[in-house]
Coordinates of C-alpha atoms in Angstrom, one line a residue:
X1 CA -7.4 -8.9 16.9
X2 CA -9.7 -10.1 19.7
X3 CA -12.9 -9.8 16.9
X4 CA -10.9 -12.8 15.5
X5 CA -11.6 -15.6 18.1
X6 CA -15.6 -14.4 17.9
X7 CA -17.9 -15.9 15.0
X8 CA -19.4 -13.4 12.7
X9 CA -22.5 -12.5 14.4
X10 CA -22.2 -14.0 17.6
X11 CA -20.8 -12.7 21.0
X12 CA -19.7 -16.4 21.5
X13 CA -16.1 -16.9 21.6
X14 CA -14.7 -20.0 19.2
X15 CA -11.5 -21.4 20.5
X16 CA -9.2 -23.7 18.7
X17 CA -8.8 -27.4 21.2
X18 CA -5.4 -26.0 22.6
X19 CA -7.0 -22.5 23.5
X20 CA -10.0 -24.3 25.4
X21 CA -7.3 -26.5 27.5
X22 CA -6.0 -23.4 28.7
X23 CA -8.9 -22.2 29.7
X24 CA -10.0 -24.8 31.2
X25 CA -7.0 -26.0 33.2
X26 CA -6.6 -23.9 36.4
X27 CA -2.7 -23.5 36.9
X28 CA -1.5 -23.5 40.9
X29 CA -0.5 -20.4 42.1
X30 CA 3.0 -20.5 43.9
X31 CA 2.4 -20.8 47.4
X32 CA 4.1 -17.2 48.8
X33 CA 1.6 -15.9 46.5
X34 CA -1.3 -17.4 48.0
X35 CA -1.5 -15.1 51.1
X36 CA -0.1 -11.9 52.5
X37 CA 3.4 -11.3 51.3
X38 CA 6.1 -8.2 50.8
X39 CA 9.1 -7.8 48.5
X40 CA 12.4 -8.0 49.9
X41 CA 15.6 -6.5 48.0
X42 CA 18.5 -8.7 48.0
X43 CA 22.5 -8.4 46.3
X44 CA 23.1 -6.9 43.6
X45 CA 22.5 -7.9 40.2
X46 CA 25.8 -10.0 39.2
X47 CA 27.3 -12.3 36.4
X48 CA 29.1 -15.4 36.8
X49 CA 31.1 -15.1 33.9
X50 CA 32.0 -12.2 31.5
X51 CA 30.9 -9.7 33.6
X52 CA 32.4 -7.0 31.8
X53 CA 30.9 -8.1 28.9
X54 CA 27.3 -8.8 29.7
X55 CA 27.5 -5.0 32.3
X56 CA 27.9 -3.3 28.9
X57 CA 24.9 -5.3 27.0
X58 CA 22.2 -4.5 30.0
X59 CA 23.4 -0.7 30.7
X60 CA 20.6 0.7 32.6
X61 CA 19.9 -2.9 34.8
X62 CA 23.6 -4.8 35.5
X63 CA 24.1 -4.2 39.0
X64 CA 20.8 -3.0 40.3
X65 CA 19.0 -4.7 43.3
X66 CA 17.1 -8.2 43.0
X67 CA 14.1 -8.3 44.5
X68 CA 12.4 -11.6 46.0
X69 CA 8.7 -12.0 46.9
X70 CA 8.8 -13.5 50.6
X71 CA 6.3 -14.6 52.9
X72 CA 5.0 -11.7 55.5
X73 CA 4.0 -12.6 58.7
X74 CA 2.4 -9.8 59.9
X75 CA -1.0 -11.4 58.1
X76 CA -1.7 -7.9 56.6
X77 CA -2.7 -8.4 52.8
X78 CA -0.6 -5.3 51.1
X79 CA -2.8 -3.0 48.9
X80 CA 0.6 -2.0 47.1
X81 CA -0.3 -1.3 43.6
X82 CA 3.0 -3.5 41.6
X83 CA 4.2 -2.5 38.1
X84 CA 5.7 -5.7 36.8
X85 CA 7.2 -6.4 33.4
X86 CA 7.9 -9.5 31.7
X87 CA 10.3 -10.3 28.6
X88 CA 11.1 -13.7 27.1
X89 CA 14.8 -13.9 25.7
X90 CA 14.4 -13.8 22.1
X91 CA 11.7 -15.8 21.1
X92 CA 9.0 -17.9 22.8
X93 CA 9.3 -20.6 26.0
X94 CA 7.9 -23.7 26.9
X95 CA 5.2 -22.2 29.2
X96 CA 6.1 -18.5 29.2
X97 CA 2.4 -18.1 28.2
X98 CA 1.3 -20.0 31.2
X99 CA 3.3 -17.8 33.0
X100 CA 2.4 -14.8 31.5
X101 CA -1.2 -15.2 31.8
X102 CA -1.1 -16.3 35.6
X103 CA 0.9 -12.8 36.1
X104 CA -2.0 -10.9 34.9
X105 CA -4.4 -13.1 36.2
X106 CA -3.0 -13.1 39.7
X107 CA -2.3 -8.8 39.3
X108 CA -6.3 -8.7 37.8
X109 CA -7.3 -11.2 41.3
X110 CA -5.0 -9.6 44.0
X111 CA -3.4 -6.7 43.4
X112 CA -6.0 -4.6 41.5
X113 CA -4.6 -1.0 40.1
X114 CA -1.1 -2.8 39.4
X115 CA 0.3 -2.4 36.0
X116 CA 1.8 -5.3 33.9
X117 CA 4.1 -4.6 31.1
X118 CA 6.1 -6.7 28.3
X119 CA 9.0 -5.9 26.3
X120 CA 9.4 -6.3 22.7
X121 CA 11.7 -8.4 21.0
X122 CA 14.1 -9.3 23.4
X123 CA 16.1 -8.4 26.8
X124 CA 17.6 -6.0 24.5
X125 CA 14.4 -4.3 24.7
X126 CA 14.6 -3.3 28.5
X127 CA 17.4 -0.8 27.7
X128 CA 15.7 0.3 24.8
X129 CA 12.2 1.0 26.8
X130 CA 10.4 -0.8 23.7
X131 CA 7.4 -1.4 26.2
X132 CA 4.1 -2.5 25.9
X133 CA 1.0 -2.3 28.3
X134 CA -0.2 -5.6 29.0
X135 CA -3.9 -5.2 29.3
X136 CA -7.3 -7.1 29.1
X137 CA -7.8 -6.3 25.4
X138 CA -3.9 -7.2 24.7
X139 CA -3.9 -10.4 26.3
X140 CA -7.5 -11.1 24.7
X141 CA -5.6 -10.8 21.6
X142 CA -3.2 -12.7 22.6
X143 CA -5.2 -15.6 23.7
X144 CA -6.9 -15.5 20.2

């Protein structure tokens, strides 16, 4: 819970070496999230091999739209509220918690009002709607 990573008594937090790196170290940002930018859709989702196969294990997402966050030129910083979700495949990734805490540090920065979600357990979770709201308490928790 997030009273774990406070001492009894104290409003101080107490964080383990590796946790204090983390907050410490200030990750870059990608650089077409640095200024004004839109989303674009692109093709069809697709498979390179099996399609058949991996179409039937992703029901409700194998064939929808990618999406790719592009420069915009028109200099106009978008006020669009985003609803992003993030799963890791099965287990946990070299940096996926770097890259799940710049998502909701960047959402909590610049696009205030968006909504950032995870998915349980695995991809297998996006057809199952196993979702989970990925807020400051949660990722306080997470942290700890």
């Amino acid at each position: 819970s997030v009273d774990d990573c406070f001492c009894e008594g104290s409003n101080a937090p107490v964080y383990s070496e590796v946790q204090s790196s983390r907050i410490n170290n200030a990750l870059p940002l990608p650089s077409v999230l640095k200024g004004a930018f839109k989303i674009v859709e692109g093709p069809a989702s697709s498979a390179t091999g099996h399609p058949d196969e991996i179409a039937k294990l992703f029901l409700g997402l194998y064939g929808q739209l990618s999406v790719s966050v592009v420069p915009d030129q028109s200099d106009a910083a978008s006020e669009e509220k985003l609803k992003i979700g993030v799963v890791l495949s099965g287990g946990q990734a070299p940096g996926g918690h770097n890259v799940i805490s710049g998502l909701f540090d960047y959402l909590q920065e610049r696009a205030k009002g968006s909504t950032f979600y995870g998915f349980s357990g695995s991809p297998k979770a996006l057809d199952e709607d196993e979702t989970e709201l990925l807020d400051k308490l949660e990722m306080a928790a997470v942290a700890a």
